[in-house]
Each structure stands twice: as structure tokens, then as C-alpha cells.
């Protein structure tokens, strides 16, 4: 699921980076004094400091003197009102937001359990067709706080008229029963897999793009309470066991999802950097990894499957590939004004990226993307592509580029994310939201690539960089010959 472009912690990274600067800290203290005299809504119009309460342990005990389901009406009121007042687009993406409430309120009152309630409340926000505006249930909040996922540990997608495994976690039940990437899922709980998947996709909450909504269908099938079970039949596709079937009942389990980072110089000599998401804890590693590649003739930045995160980290990463100042994009806000706190502009309407004159990586750059590249990944790849600084290779991205400034606590223990900032190109006026970043070199994958574990996207990136090197060498030879002929 695409993540916030600003840190989702109690105090966003944008704020903590601001107060870490002495001059700005002094300005912040002065602004705080003025703010106390002028009112909270004036100094914190985006409610950055108070949208979350401190985390408290979950309790199964009912709240004394409160009707057991009283929080449900409060949750609906809070979610609808917050979106109504704070959503970045006053036209709500062309959706009649009042009509949405009228339609969903009786359905929410009729649900039989809390899990259904939270799912339906989230589906209500999905009517905006915006992957960033969503409701997380208390169970999802707890998983996010613990960097966990509770699922079958598999990924799948529709290929050639069937449902195919695209990932299998090595600690999943599926893996230990012999299921592998490239196999077909024939049945799910005794029902034909592809029709079930298609039906679930139609029932799932809407999102920024059809392909983002399809990933929601995968989550709906795979995710659930730990130790609940799902039965599947997998069909082998190659070798002496071609056509053989694996029938298995699998448990959903806890999988840790900590941030990850890797860098290396490939055998081809090109640099390679990949990281899981834009979280501030990885910023130093990623920037340092790029700096360590200064002697490589070309660099590959792999953002496939990177769901995004901190906008501040994205800006820092973009800056590492620019030697001069650029204004690549404009922000869209509800008021048309910058995002501010204590009268200080924290996100300008047309921010300027200064560039890193001393240590910028200025050699050829390739960025790898797929439909799982979302949010800050799209901000990074889209801006660098438009500036002519990077060549994008792979598949079209998620088309999920909006921003929220942190989660808001919802009565009942859930979280609400609501889009507060949109993005548009300064040069073309185009938006990535609902469209995606279109690769310069498209490399669609097929079943054989998955079965053979072949990375044709990486192969295409290396071929492109090698061609660029050969062309550069040819230009040098040509220039030398011209100089010799002129003597």
C-alpha cells in the first residue's frame, strides 16, 4: 500500500528536520509565542501536531459507561468531516462526497462485526479513487507500528488467462509445500481461482488506478488474522512434474517487514542501489550508497516494489543527481497556500531543489520501476525523468502520487490518512496521479521470466548503460580524430 510522502510518526520528519536547524529553531520558538496569542488553527492549519494521540496498548475491556458501539458513529463522523474539510481537492475528484455519506451510513450501521465496519469505512474513502486516502483498522495500525504483515506470504497476478504466483515468502506455508513463483493457482477454498480473484477485485475498495485496485484484491485474499487458514491448489508448469498439482491448506502468519537497503557494484561495473521504502532511517544509507558509487560509469536505482514514504527523503535523493538548482514541480493544496506550521512555510507551492554541486552523481542514471513503485518512488523517478536526468526502465508505476502529512487518530482505534497535497509538473502541467510514470524503455514481464527467475528489466538497464558508454567512447575517438586531422 502506498505510504505517506511525509513521515507517519507522531511528529513528521519534515518537522523534526526543521527543529534540528538552530536558526529555524529560534524562528520556530518565536512563532510559537505568536501562535499562543493568535490561536491553534492559525499556527497549525494542517493539524500536524495534534492529529495523533500517544499509542496505548490494545484492551479487550469495554470502556465504562459508554455504549459498546458508540465509537462507530463517532468514527464515521470524524472520517467524513475531516475529508470534507481538509481534502486537498475541494471538488473531491469529481465525487459527491455528501452523497457518499448518505449511501454508506445505513450500510455501516448494519454491519455485524468490527472487522466488517472498518473495511466498509475504508471502502467509503475509496470512493474518492485515491490510494492515499484510506482508513486503517486497529489491527492494521498495530501491524504497521510493529513493522509486520499478517498474511499467507504470497503474491499473485493475472497472466495469460490464469492466476500466477509472483512471489512466495521463504517462511510461508506455501513455500514449504513446494509452491514457487511461476506456478498457477487453480483453486482458492475450492473455488476456481481466477473468477474468485476477479470478483474480489470488483468488490475491493477503489484506488487511484485499476492496477492499484488489483493489488487490493491480492491483499484481501492473502491478509487476515494470524492462524486463519486458506486452501489452495497450485499447478506446476515445467520439468518432469509439469501439470502436477499441490493441494495445501495454509495458515496466515506474521511476517516482519523492516526497511531494507542494498548496494553493490555489478559485474558489469555499473553501480546498483535498491531500498524498500522512503523512510528516514534509510536516508543516510541510501545517500551514502550513491556517494560510494562515484567512480562507476553508470548507476541503476531500483525502485521496483518501493511503495514510497518521506517526501523530504525523495527531495534529498533527487538532489544527489542534480548539479544545479531546479523547480521540477508545483504543489496543489486546498487553500492554494504553502503547508505551514507556526507561520513557517514547510512545503512551498513551487519548491526549489538546490542540487548538490560538490558531490552530485552526474553520470548516466537508470531508474527501474514497476506497478508497485508508488508515491515518493514516483516523485523521484518522474521528476528525474522529466528533467532529463534519468532514463526509466521497466513497467508503468502505480499512478499514486499524492501526499498526506501524517495519520489522524479515528475513534475506535483506527487511523485515517487523507490526501492534503497534490503534485503537478512545472514544465508540462501533467500529473502522475491516476496515470503513472511511463517508462522510456518498457520491459513487460511474462510467465517464463518468473519461472526462470530472469530479471529482464535489470538486463535492459545494463544494456542501455553499456550502449551509452560505447557511444561516449565513440564520441571521444571521433573528437581525437578531428583534432589529428586539423593539425
CSV table of C-alpha atoms in Angstrom, one decimal:
chain,number,residue,atom,x,y,z
A,1,UNK,CA,0.0,0.0,0.0
A,2,UNK,CA,1.4,3.4,-0.9
A,3,UNK,CA,2.8,5.3,2.1
A,4,UNK,CA,2.7,8.8,3.2
A,5,UNK,CA,5.0,11.2,1.4
A,6,UNK,CA,5.7,12.6,4.9
A,7,UNK,CA,6.7,10.5,7.8
A,8,UNK,CA,3.7,8.8,9.6
A,9,UNK,CA,5.3,9.2,13.0
A,10,UNK,CA,3.7,11.4,15.7
A,11,UNK,CA,5.9,14.3,14.6
A,12,UNK,CA,6.6,14.1,10.8
A,13,UNK,CA,10.2,14.0,9.6
A,14,UNK,CA,9.5,17.4,8.0
A,15,UNK,CA,9.1,18.9,11.5
A,16,UNK,CA,12.0,17.1,13.1
A,17,UNK,CA,14.4,18.2,10.4
A,18,UNK,CA,13.1,21.7,10.8
A,19,UNK,CA,13.7,22.0,14.5
A,20,UNK,CA,17.1,20.4,14.1
A,21,UNK,CA,18.4,23.6,12.4
A,22,UNK,CA,19.4,26.2,15.1
A,23,UNK,CA,18.3,29.3,13.1
A,24,UNK,CA,14.9,27.7,12.3
A,25,UNK,CA,14.5,26.5,15.8
A,26,UNK,CA,14.8,30.1,17.0
A,27,UNK,CA,12.2,31.2,14.4
A,28,UNK,CA,10.0,28.3,15.5
A,29,UNK,CA,10.1,29.4,19.2
A,30,UNK,CA,9.3,33.0,18.2
A,31,UNK,CA,6.4,31.7,16.0
A,32,UNK,CA,5.2,29.5,18.9
A,33,UNK,CA,5.0,32.6,21.1
A,34,UNK,CA,3.0,34.4,18.5
A,35,UNK,CA,0.9,31.4,17.9
A,36,UNK,CA,-0.2,31.2,21.6
A,37,UNK,CA,-1.5,34.7,21.2
A,38,UNK,CA,-3.4,34.0,17.9
A,39,UNK,CA,-5.0,30.6,18.3
A,40,UNK,CA,-4.1,27.0,17.3
A,41,UNK,CA,-5.9,26.9,13.9
A,42,UNK,CA,-3.9,29.9,12.8
A,43,UNK,CA,-0.5,28.5,13.7
A,44,UNK,CA,-1.2,24.8,12.8
A,45,UNK,CA,-3.7,25.0,10.0
A,46,UNK,CA,-2.9,21.4,8.9
A,47,UNK,CA,-3.2,20.0,12.4
A,48,UNK,CA,0.3,18.5,12.2
A,49,UNK,CA,0.9,18.4,15.9
A,50,UNK,CA,-2.3,17.0,17.3
A,51,UNK,CA,-3.7,14.6,14.8
A,52,UNK,CA,-2.3,11.6,16.7
A,53,UNK,CA,-2.5,10.7,20.4
A,54,UNK,CA,0.2,8.6,22.1
A,55,UNK,CA,0.0,4.9,21.3
A,56,UNK,CA,-1.7,2.9,24.0
A,57,UNK,CA,-1.9,-0.9,24.4
A,58,UNK,CA,-5.0,-2.5,23.0
A,59,UNK,CA,-7.5,-3.7,25.5
A,60,UNK,CA,-10.4,-6.1,25.2
A,61,UNK,CA,-12.2,-4.5,28.2
A,62,UNK,CA,-15.2,-2.3,27.3
A,63,UNK,CA,-15.0,1.4,28.1
A,64,UNK,CA,-17.0,2.1,31.2
A,65,UNK,CA,-20.4,3.9,30.9
A,66,UNK,CA,-20.1,4.1,27.1
A,67,UNK,CA,-22.3,2.2,24.7
A,68,UNK,CA,-20.2,-0.6,23.1
A,69,UNK,CA,-20.7,0.6,19.6
A,70,UNK,CA,-20.9,4.4,20.3
A,71,UNK,CA,-17.5,4.8,18.7
A,72,UNK,CA,-18.8,3.7,15.3
A,73,UNK,CA,-20.9,6.8,14.7
A,74,UNK,CA,-18.1,8.9,16.0
A,75,UNK,CA,-15.6,7.3,13.6
A,76,UNK,CA,-17.9,7.9,10.6
A,77,UNK,CA,-18.5,11.5,11.7
A,78,UNK,CA,-14.8,12.1,12.1
A,79,UNK,CA,-13.7,10.5,8.8
A,80,UNK,CA,-16.3,12.2,6.7
A,81,UNK,CA,-15.9,15.6,8.3
A,82,UNK,CA,-12.1,15.5,8.2
A,83,UNK,CA,-12.1,14.6,4.5
A,84,UNK,CA,-14.8,17.2,3.8
A,85,UNK,CA,-12.8,20.0,5.5
A,86,UNK,CA,-9.2,19.0,4.7
A,87,UNK,CA,-9.1,17.1,1.4
A,88,UNK,CA,-6.7,18.8,-1.0
A,89,UNK,CA,-9.2,19.0,-3.8
A,90,UNK,CA,-12.4,21.0,-3.0
A,91,UNK,CA,-14.2,19.1,-5.8
A,92,UNK,CA,-13.3,15.7,-4.3
A,93,UNK,CA,-12.0,14.3,-7.6
A,94,UNK,CA,-15.5,14.9,-9.0
A,95,UNK,CA,-17.2,12.8,-6.4
A,96,UNK,CA,-20.3,14.0,-4.5
A,97,UNK,CA,-18.9,13.4,-1.0
A,98,UNK,CA,-22.2,14.2,0.7
A,99,UNK,CA,-24.0,11.6,-1.4
A,100,UNK,CA,-21.2,9.1,-0.5
A,101,UNK,CA,-22.1,9.5,3.2
A,102,UNK,CA,-25.8,9.2,2.7
A,103,UNK,CA,-25.2,5.9,0.8
A,104,UNK,CA,-22.7,4.4,3.3
A,105,UNK,CA,-24.2,5.4,6.6
A,106,UNK,CA,-27.0,2.9,6.7
A,107,UNK,CA,-24.6,0.1,5.5
A,108,UNK,CA,-22.2,1.0,8.3
A,109,UNK,CA,-24.9,0.8,10.9
A,110,UNK,CA,-26.0,-2.6,9.6
A,111,UNK,CA,-22.6,-4.4,9.7
A,112,UNK,CA,-22.4,-7.3,12.2
A,113,UNK,CA,-18.8,-7.0,13.5
A,114,UNK,CA,-15.9,-4.6,13.8
A,115,UNK,CA,-13.8,-6.1,11.1
A,116,UNK,CA,-16.6,-5.5,8.6
A,117,UNK,CA,-17.2,-2.0,9.9
A,118,UNK,CA,-13.5,-0.9,9.4
A,119,UNK,CA,-13.4,-2.5,5.9
A,120,UNK,CA,-16.6,-0.7,4.8
A,121,UNK,CA,-15.4,2.6,6.3
A,122,UNK,CA,-12.2,2.3,4.3
A,123,UNK,CA,-14.2,1.4,1.2
A,124,UNK,CA,-16.2,4.7,1.7
A,125,UNK,CA,-12.9,6.7,1.4
A,126,UNK,CA,-12.1,4.6,-1.6
A,127,UNK,CA,-15.0,6.3,-3.4
A,128,UNK,CA,-12.5,9.2,-4.0
A,129,UNK,CA,-10.4,6.9,-6.2
A,130,UNK,CA,-7.3,7.9,-4.2
A,131,UNK,CA,-4.9,5.3,-2.8
A,132,UNK,CA,-3.6,7.7,-0.2
A,133,UNK,CA,-6.9,8.5,1.4
A,134,UNK,CA,-7.8,5.4,3.5
A,135,UNK,CA,-8.8,4.1,6.9
A,136,UNK,CA,-6.6,1.6,8.7
A,137,UNK,CA,-8.4,-0.7,11.2
A,138,UNK,CA,-6.9,-1.1,14.8
A,139,UNK,CA,-5.5,-4.4,13.7
A,140,UNK,CA,-3.7,-2.8,10.7
A,141,UNK,CA,-2.5,0.1,12.9
A,142,UNK,CA,-0.9,-2.5,15.3
A,143,UNK,CA,0.8,-4.3,12.3
A,144,UNK,CA,2.1,-1.0,11.0
A,145,UNK,CA,3.5,0.0,14.4
A,146,UNK,CA,5.3,-3.4,14.6
A,147,UNK,CA,6.5,-3.4,11.0
A,148,UNK,CA,4.6,-6.6,10.4
A,149,UNK,CA,2.2,-8.1,7.9
A,150,UNK,CA,-0.3,-10.9,8.7
A,151,UNK,CA,-0.8,-12.9,5.5
A,152,UNK,CA,-0.2,-16.0,3.5
A,153,UNK,CA,3.1,-14.6,2.4
A,154,UNK,CA,2.4,-14.9,-1.3
A,155,UNK,CA,1.8,-12.5,-4.2
A,156,UNK,CA,-0.1,-13.3,-7.4
A,157,UNK,CA,-1.4,-11.6,-10.6
A,158,UNK,CA,-3.4,-12.5,-13.7
A,159,UNK,CA,-1.2,-13.8,-16.5
A,160,UNK,CA,-2.4,-15.3,-19.8
A,161,UNK,CA,-5.9,-16.2,-18.5
A,162,UNK,CA,-4.8,-17.7,-15.2
A,163,UNK,CA,-3.8,-16.6,-11.7
A,164,UNK,CA,0.0,-16.9,-11.3
A,165,UNK,CA,2.3,-16.8,-8.2
A,166,UNK,CA,4.6,-13.8,-8.5
A,167,UNK,CA,6.2,-14.1,-5.0
A,168,UNK,CA,6.5,-16.7,-2.3
A,169,UNK,CA,7.9,-15.7,1.1
A,170,UNK,CA,10.6,-18.3,2.2
A,171,UNK,CA,8.9,-18.5,5.7
A,172,UNK,CA,5.4,-19.1,4.3
A,173,UNK,CA,3.5,-22.3,4.4
A,174,UNK,CA,3.2,-22.1,0.6
A,175,UNK,CA,7.0,-22.2,0.3
A,176,UNK,CA,7.4,-25.3,2.5
A,177,UNK,CA,4.7,-27.2,0.5
A,178,UNK,CA,6.7,-26.6,-2.7
A,179,UNK,CA,4.8,-23.6,-4.2
A,180,UNK,CA,7.1,-21.5,-6.3
A,181,UNK,CA,7.0,-18.3,-8.4
A,182,UNK,CA,5.5,-19.0,-11.9
A,183,UNK,CA,3.1,-21.7,-10.7
A,184,UNK,CA,-0.6,-21.3,-11.4
A,185,UNK,CA,-3.2,-21.0,-8.6
A,186,UNK,CA,-6.0,-23.3,-9.7
A,187,UNK,CA,-8.4,-23.1,-6.8
A,188,UNK,CA,-8.9,-21.0,-3.6
A,189,UNK,CA,-11.0,-22.6,-0.9
A,190,UNK,CA,-12.4,-25.0,-3.6
A,191,UNK,CA,-13.5,-22.2,-6.0
A,192,UNK,CA,-11.9,-21.5,-9.3
A,193,UNK,CA,-9.1,-19.1,-8.5
A,194,UNK,CA,-9.3,-16.6,-11.4
A,195,UNK,CA,-13.0,-15.9,-11.2
A,196,UNK,CA,-12.8,-15.5,-7.4
A,197,UNK,CA,-9.9,-13.1,-7.8
A,198,UNK,CA,-11.8,-11.1,-10.4
A,199,UNK,CA,-14.9,-10.9,-8.2
A,200,UNK,CA,-12.9,-9.8,-5.2
A,201,UNK,CA,-11.2,-7.2,-7.3
A,202,UNK,CA,-14.6,-5.7,-8.2
A,203,UNK,CA,-15.7,-5.7,-4.6
A,204,UNK,CA,-12.4,-4.2,-3.2
A,205,UNK,CA,-12.2,-0.6,-2.4
A,206,UNK,CA,-11.4,1.7,-5.3
A,207,UNK,CA,-8.0,3.2,-5.8
A,208,UNK,CA,-6.0,5.7,-7.9
A,209,UNK,CA,-5.7,3.2,-10.8
A,210,UNK,CA,-7.2,-0.2,-11.9
A,211,UNK,CA,-3.8,-1.8,-11.3
A,212,UNK,CA,-3.6,-0.4,-7.8
A,213,UNK,CA,-7.1,-1.7,-7.1
A,214,UNK,CA,-6.0,-5.2,-8.3
A,215,UNK,CA,-3.2,-5.2,-5.6
A,216,UNK,CA,-6.0,-4.5,-3.1
A,217,UNK,CA,-7.7,-7.8,-4.3
A,218,UNK,CA,-4.4,-9.7,-3.5
A,219,UNK,CA,-4.3,-8.2,0.0
A,220,UNK,CA,-8.0,-9.1,0.6
A,221,UNK,CA,-7.3,-12.7,-0.3
A,222,UNK,CA,-3.9,-13.1,1.4
A,223,UNK,CA,-4.3,-11.0,4.5
A,224,UNK,CA,-6.2,-11.8,7.7
A,225,UNK,CA,-5.9,-12.8,11.3
A,226,UNK,CA,-2.9,-15.0,12.2
A,227,UNK,CA,-3.6,-18.7,12.2
A,228,UNK,CA,-6.7,-18.4,10.0
A,229,UNK,CA,-6.5,-20.8,7.0
A,230,UNK,CA,-6.9,-20.7,3.2
A,231,UNK,CA,-6.9,-23.8,1.0
A,232,UNK,CA,-5.3,-23.5,-2.5
A,233,UNK,CA,-4.3,-25.8,-5.3
A,234,UNK,CA,-1.1,-24.9,-7.2
A,235,UNK,CA,-0.2,-26.3,-10.6
A,236,UNK,CA,3.4,-26.9,-11.6
A,237,UNK,CA,4.4,-25.6,-15.0
A,238,UNK,CA,7.7,-27.1,-16.0
A,239,UNK,CA,10.0,-30.1,-15.8
A,240,UNK,CA,9.1,-33.7,-15.2
A,241,UNK,CA,6.3,-32.7,-12.8
A,242,UNK,CA,4.7,-30.4,-15.3
A,243,UNK,CA,1.0,-30.4,-14.7
A,244,UNK,CA,1.4,-31.8,-11.2
A,245,UNK,CA,-0.8,-30.3,-8.5
A,246,UNK,CA,-0.1,-29.3,-4.9
A,247,UNK,CA,-3.1,-29.2,-2.6
A,248,UNK,CA,-2.5,-27.4,0.6
A,249,UNK,CA,-4.2,-25.6,3.5
A,250,UNK,CA,-2.1,-22.7,4.6
A,251,UNK,CA,-2.1,-20.6,7.8
A,252,UNK,CA,-1.7,-16.8,7.7
A,253,UNK,CA,1.4,-15.9,9.7
A,254,UNK,CA,3.3,-12.9,11.0
A,255,UNK,CA,6.0,-11.6,8.7
A,256,UNK,CA,8.4,-8.9,9.7
A,257,UNK,CA,8.7,-6.1,7.2
A,258,UNK,CA,11.6,-3.9,8.3
A,259,UNK,CA,13.1,-1.3,6.0
A,260,UNK,CA,15.9,-2.8,3.8
A,261,UNK,CA,18.7,-1.5,1.7
A,262,UNK,CA,21.3,-3.0,-0.6
A,263,UNK,CA,24.1,-1.6,-2.8
A,264,UNK,CA,26.8,-3.1,-4.9
A,265,UNK,CA,29.0,-2.8,-8.0
A,266,UNK,CA,27.6,-5.2,-10.6
A,267,UNK,CA,29.9,-7.5,-12.6
A,268,UNK,CA,29.3,-5.1,-15.5
A,269,UNK,CA,30.9,-2.4,-13.5
A,270,UNK,CA,27.7,-0.3,-13.1
A,271,UNK,CA,26.5,0.7,-9.6
A,272,UNK,CA,23.3,-0.6,-8.2
A,273,UNK,CA,21.2,0.7,-5.3
A,274,UNK,CA,17.9,-0.7,-4.0
A,275,UNK,CA,15.9,0.1,-0.9
A,276,UNK,CA,12.4,-0.9,0.3
A,277,UNK,CA,10.8,2.4,1.0
A,278,UNK,CA,11.5,6.1,1.7
A,279,UNK,CA,11.9,6.1,5.4
A,280,UNK,CA,14.2,8.5,7.2
A,281,UNK,CA,16.1,5.6,8.9
A,282,UNK,CA,17.4,4.6,5.5
A,283,UNK,CA,18.3,8.1,4.2
A,284,UNK,CA,21.9,8.0,5.3
A,285,UNK,CA,22.5,4.5,3.9
A,286,UNK,CA,20.9,5.4,0.5
A,287,UNK,CA,22.8,8.8,0.1
A,288,UNK,CA,26.0,7.2,1.3
A,289,UNK,CA,25.5,4.3,-1.1
A,290,UNK,CA,25.1,6.7,-4.0
A,291,UNK,CA,28.3,8.6,-2.9
A,292,UNK,CA,30.2,5.3,-2.8
A,293,UNK,CA,29.4,4.8,-6.5
A,294,UNK,CA,31.1,8.0,-7.7
A,295,UNK,CA,33.6,6.0,-9.7
A,296,UNK,CA,31.2,3.8,-11.5
A,297,UNK,CA,30.4,4.7,-15.2
A,298,UNK,CA,26.6,4.5,-14.7
A,299,UNK,CA,24.2,3.9,-11.8
A,300,UNK,CA,21.0,1.8,-11.6
A,301,UNK,CA,18.5,2.9,-8.9
A,302,UNK,CA,16.0,0.1,-8.4
A,303,UNK,CA,12.6,1.4,-7.1
A,304,UNK,CA,10.6,-1.7,-8.1
A,305,UNK,CA,8.1,-2.5,-5.3
A,306,UNK,CA,9.1,0.6,-3.4
A,307,UNK,CA,5.8,2.0,-2.0
A,308,UNK,CA,7.1,5.4,-1.2
A,309,UNK,CA,7.4,7.3,2.1
A,310,UNK,CA,9.1,10.6,3.1
A,311,UNK,CA,8.9,13.5,0.6
A,312,UNK,CA,12.0,15.0,2.3
A,313,UNK,CA,14.0,11.9,1.6
A,314,UNK,CA,12.8,11.9,-2.0
A,315,UNK,CA,13.9,15.5,-2.4
A,316,UNK,CA,17.3,14.7,-0.9
A,317,UNK,CA,17.7,11.7,-3.3
A,318,UNK,CA,16.7,13.8,-6.4
A,319,UNK,CA,19.2,16.5,-5.3
A,320,UNK,CA,22.0,13.9,-5.4
A,321,UNK,CA,21.6,13.6,-9.1
A,322,UNK,CA,21.4,17.4,-9.8
A,323,UNK,CA,24.4,19.7,-10.1
A,324,UNK,CA,22.3,22.9,-10.3
A,325,UNK,CA,19.0,24.3,-9.0
A,326,UNK,CA,15.7,23.1,-10.4
A,327,UNK,CA,12.0,23.7,-9.8
A,328,UNK,CA,10.5,20.5,-11.2
A,329,UNK,CA,7.0,20.6,-9.7
A,330,UNK,CA,4.2,22.5,-8.0
A,331,UNK,CA,2.1,21.6,-5.1
A,332,UNK,CA,-1.7,21.6,-5.0
A,333,UNK,CA,-3.3,22.4,-1.7
A,334,UNK,CA,-6.9,23.0,-0.6
A,335,UNK,CA,-6.2,26.8,0.0
A,336,UNK,CA,-3.6,27.3,-2.7
A,337,UNK,CA,-1.2,28.3,0.1
A,338,UNK,CA,2.0,26.5,1.3
A,339,UNK,CA,1.9,23.9,4.0
A,340,UNK,CA,2.8,25.9,7.2
A,341,UNK,CA,3.4,25.4,10.9
A,342,UNK,CA,3.9,28.3,13.3
A,343,UNK,CA,3.8,30.7,10.3
A,344,UNK,CA,6.8,28.9,8.7
A,345,UNK,CA,6.3,27.5,5.2
A,346,UNK,CA,7.3,23.9,5.5
A,347,UNK,CA,6.3,22.9,1.9
A,348,UNK,CA,6.3,25.7,-0.6
A,349,UNK,CA,3.9,25.8,-3.6
A,350,UNK,CA,6.9,25.6,-6.0
A,351,UNK,CA,9.8,24.2,-4.1
A,352,UNK,CA,13.3,24.7,-5.4
A,353,UNK,CA,15.8,21.8,-5.3
A,354,UNK,CA,19.3,23.3,-4.9
A,355,UNK,CA,21.3,20.5,-6.4
A,356,UNK,CA,24.4,19.0,-4.9
A,357,UNK,CA,27.2,20.9,-6.7
A,358,UNK,CA,30.1,19.2,-4.9
A,359,UNK,CA,29.1,15.5,-4.7
A,360,UNK,CA,26.3,15.1,-7.2
A,361,UNK,CA,26.4,11.9,-9.3
A,362,UNK,CA,26.3,13.2,-12.8
A,363,UNK,CA,27.0,10.1,-14.9
A,364,UNK,CA,24.2,8.2,-16.7
A,365,UNK,CA,21.4,7.1,-14.4
A,366,UNK,CA,18.7,4.5,-14.9
A,367,UNK,CA,15.7,4.0,-12.6
A,368,UNK,CA,13.8,0.7,-12.5
A,369,UNK,CA,10.1,0.8,-11.9
A,370,UNK,CA,7.0,-1.4,-11.8
A,371,UNK,CA,3.4,-1.1,-10.8
A,372,UNK,CA,4.5,-1.4,-7.2
A,373,UNK,CA,6.6,1.8,-7.4
A,374,UNK,CA,4.3,4.3,-5.7
A,375,UNK,CA,4.2,7.7,-4.1
A,376,UNK,CA,7.7,9.0,-3.3
A,377,UNK,CA,9.1,6.5,-5.8
A,378,UNK,CA,7.0,8.1,-8.5
A,379,UNK,CA,8.0,11.6,-7.3
A,380,UNK,CA,11.7,10.6,-7.6
A,381,UNK,CA,11.5,8.7,-11.0
A,382,UNK,CA,9.0,11.2,-12.5
A,383,UNK,CA,10.9,14.3,-11.7
A,384,UNK,CA,14.3,13.0,-12.7
A,385,UNK,CA,12.9,11.6,-15.9
A,386,UNK,CA,11.2,15.0,-16.8
A,387,UNK,CA,14.4,16.9,-16.0
A,388,UNK,CA,16.2,14.6,-18.5
A,389,UNK,CA,18.4,13.3,-15.7
A,390,UNK,CA,17.3,9.7,-15.7
A,391,UNK,CA,16.1,7.0,-18.0
A,392,UNK,CA,13.2,5.0,-16.6
A,393,UNK,CA,13.2,1.3,-17.5
A,394,UNK,CA,10.6,-1.4,-16.7
A,395,UNK,CA,6.9,-1.1,-16.2
A,396,UNK,CA,4.5,1.8,-15.6
A,397,UNK,CA,4.3,2.9,-12.0
A,398,UNK,CA,1.3,2.8,-9.6
A,399,UNK,CA,-0.1,6.2,-10.5
A,400,UNK,CA,-0.5,7.0,-6.8
A,401,UNK,CA,1.2,10.4,-6.3
A,402,UNK,CA,-0.5,12.5,-3.6
A,403,UNK,CA,0.6,13.3,0.0
A,404,UNK,CA,-0.8,13.1,3.5
A,405,UNK,CA,1.1,14.7,6.4
A,406,UNK,CA,0.6,12.0,9.0
A,407,UNK,CA,-2.1,9.7,10.2
A,408,UNK,CA,-5.0,11.1,12.2
A,409,UNK,CA,-6.5,9.0,15.1
A,410,UNK,CA,-10.0,7.7,14.5
A,411,UNK,CA,-12.4,7.0,17.3
A,412,UNK,CA,-12.3,3.2,17.9
A,413,UNK,CA,-8.6,2.9,17.5
A,414,UNK,CA,-8.1,3.2,13.7
A,415,UNK,CA,-6.1,5.7,11.6
A,416,UNK,CA,-7.2,8.0,8.8
A,417,UNK,CA,-4.9,9.1,6.0
A,418,UNK,CA,-6.3,11.8,3.8
A,419,UNK,CA,-4.6,13.5,0.8
A,420,UNK,CA,-3.6,17.0,1.6
A,421,UNK,CA,-1.1,17.8,-1.2
A,422,UNK,CA,-1.2,17.1,-4.9
A,423,UNK,CA,1.7,17.4,-7.4
A,424,UNK,CA,1.9,18.7,-10.9
A,425,UNK,CA,4.8,19.2,-13.3
A,426,UNK,CA,6.1,22.7,-13.6
A,427,UNK,CA,7.1,22.2,-17.2
A,428,UNK,CA,4.2,20.2,-18.7
A,429,UNK,CA,1.4,20.7,-16.2
A,430,UNK,CA,0.9,16.9,-16.2
A,431,UNK,CA,0.2,14.7,-13.1
A,432,UNK,CA,1.4,11.3,-12.2
A,433,UNK,CA,-1.7,10.6,-10.1
A,434,UNK,CA,-4.1,8.2,-12.0
A,435,UNK,CA,-1.6,7.8,-14.8
A,436,UNK,CA,1.8,6.7,-13.5
A,437,UNK,CA,5.3,7.3,-14.7
A,438,UNK,CA,5.6,5.9,-18.2
A,439,UNK,CA,9.0,4.1,-18.7
A,440,UNK,CA,11.3,5.3,-21.5
A,441,UNK,CA,12.1,1.7,-22.1
A,442,UNK,CA,9.2,-0.6,-21.4
A,443,UNK,CA,10.0,-4.2,-20.4
A,444,UNK,CA,6.8,-6.2,-19.8
A,445,UNK,CA,7.4,-9.4,-17.9
A,446,UNK,CA,5.9,-12.8,-18.9
A,447,UNK,CA,5.4,-16.1,-17.2
A,448,UNK,CA,8.7,-17.5,-18.4
A,449,UNK,CA,10.6,-14.7,-16.7
A,450,UNK,CA,9.1,-15.6,-13.4
A,451,UNK,CA,9.6,-19.3,-13.9
A,452,UNK,CA,13.3,-18.8,-14.8
A,453,UNK,CA,13.8,-16.1,-12.2
A,454,UNK,CA,15.1,-13.9,-15.0
A,455,UNK,CA,15.4,-10.2,-14.4
A,456,UNK,CA,15.0,-8.8,-17.9
A,457,UNK,CA,14.4,-5.3,-16.6
A,458,UNK,CA,17.9,-5.2,-15.0
A,459,UNK,CA,19.3,-6.8,-18.2
A,460,UNK,CA,17.7,-4.0,-20.2
A,461,UNK,CA,19.1,-1.3,-17.9
A,462,UNK,CA,22.6,-2.7,-18.2
A,463,UNK,CA,22.4,-2.9,-21.9
A,464,UNK,CA,21.2,0.7,-22.1
A,465,UNK,CA,24.1,1.9,-19.9
A,466,UNK,CA,26.6,-0.1,-21.9
A,467,UNK,CA,25.3,1.4,-25.1
A,468,UNK,CA,25.7,4.9,-23.6
A,469,UNK,CA,29.3,4.1,-22.7
A,470,UNK,CA,30.1,2.8,-26.2
A,471,UNK,CA,28.5,6.0,-27.7
A,472,UNK,CA,30.6,8.2,-25.3
A,473,UNK,CA,33.8,6.4,-26.3
A,474,UNK,CA,33.0,6.7,-29.9
A,475,UNK,CA,32.5,10.4,-29.5
A,476,UNK,CA,35.9,10.7,-27.8
A,477,UNK,CA,37.5,8.8,-30.7
A,478,UNK,CA,35.8,11.0,-33.2
A,479,UNK,CA,36.9,14.1,-31.4
A,480,UNK,CA,40.5,12.9,-31.3
A,481,UNK,CA,40.5,12.0,-35.0
A,482,UNK,CA,39.2,15.5,-35.8
A,483,UNK,CA,41.9,17.1,-33.7
A,484,UNK,CA,44.6,15.0,-35.5
A,485,UNK,CA,43.2,15.9,-38.9
A,486,UNK,CA,43.2,19.6,-38.1
A,487,UNK,CA,47.0,19.5,-37.3
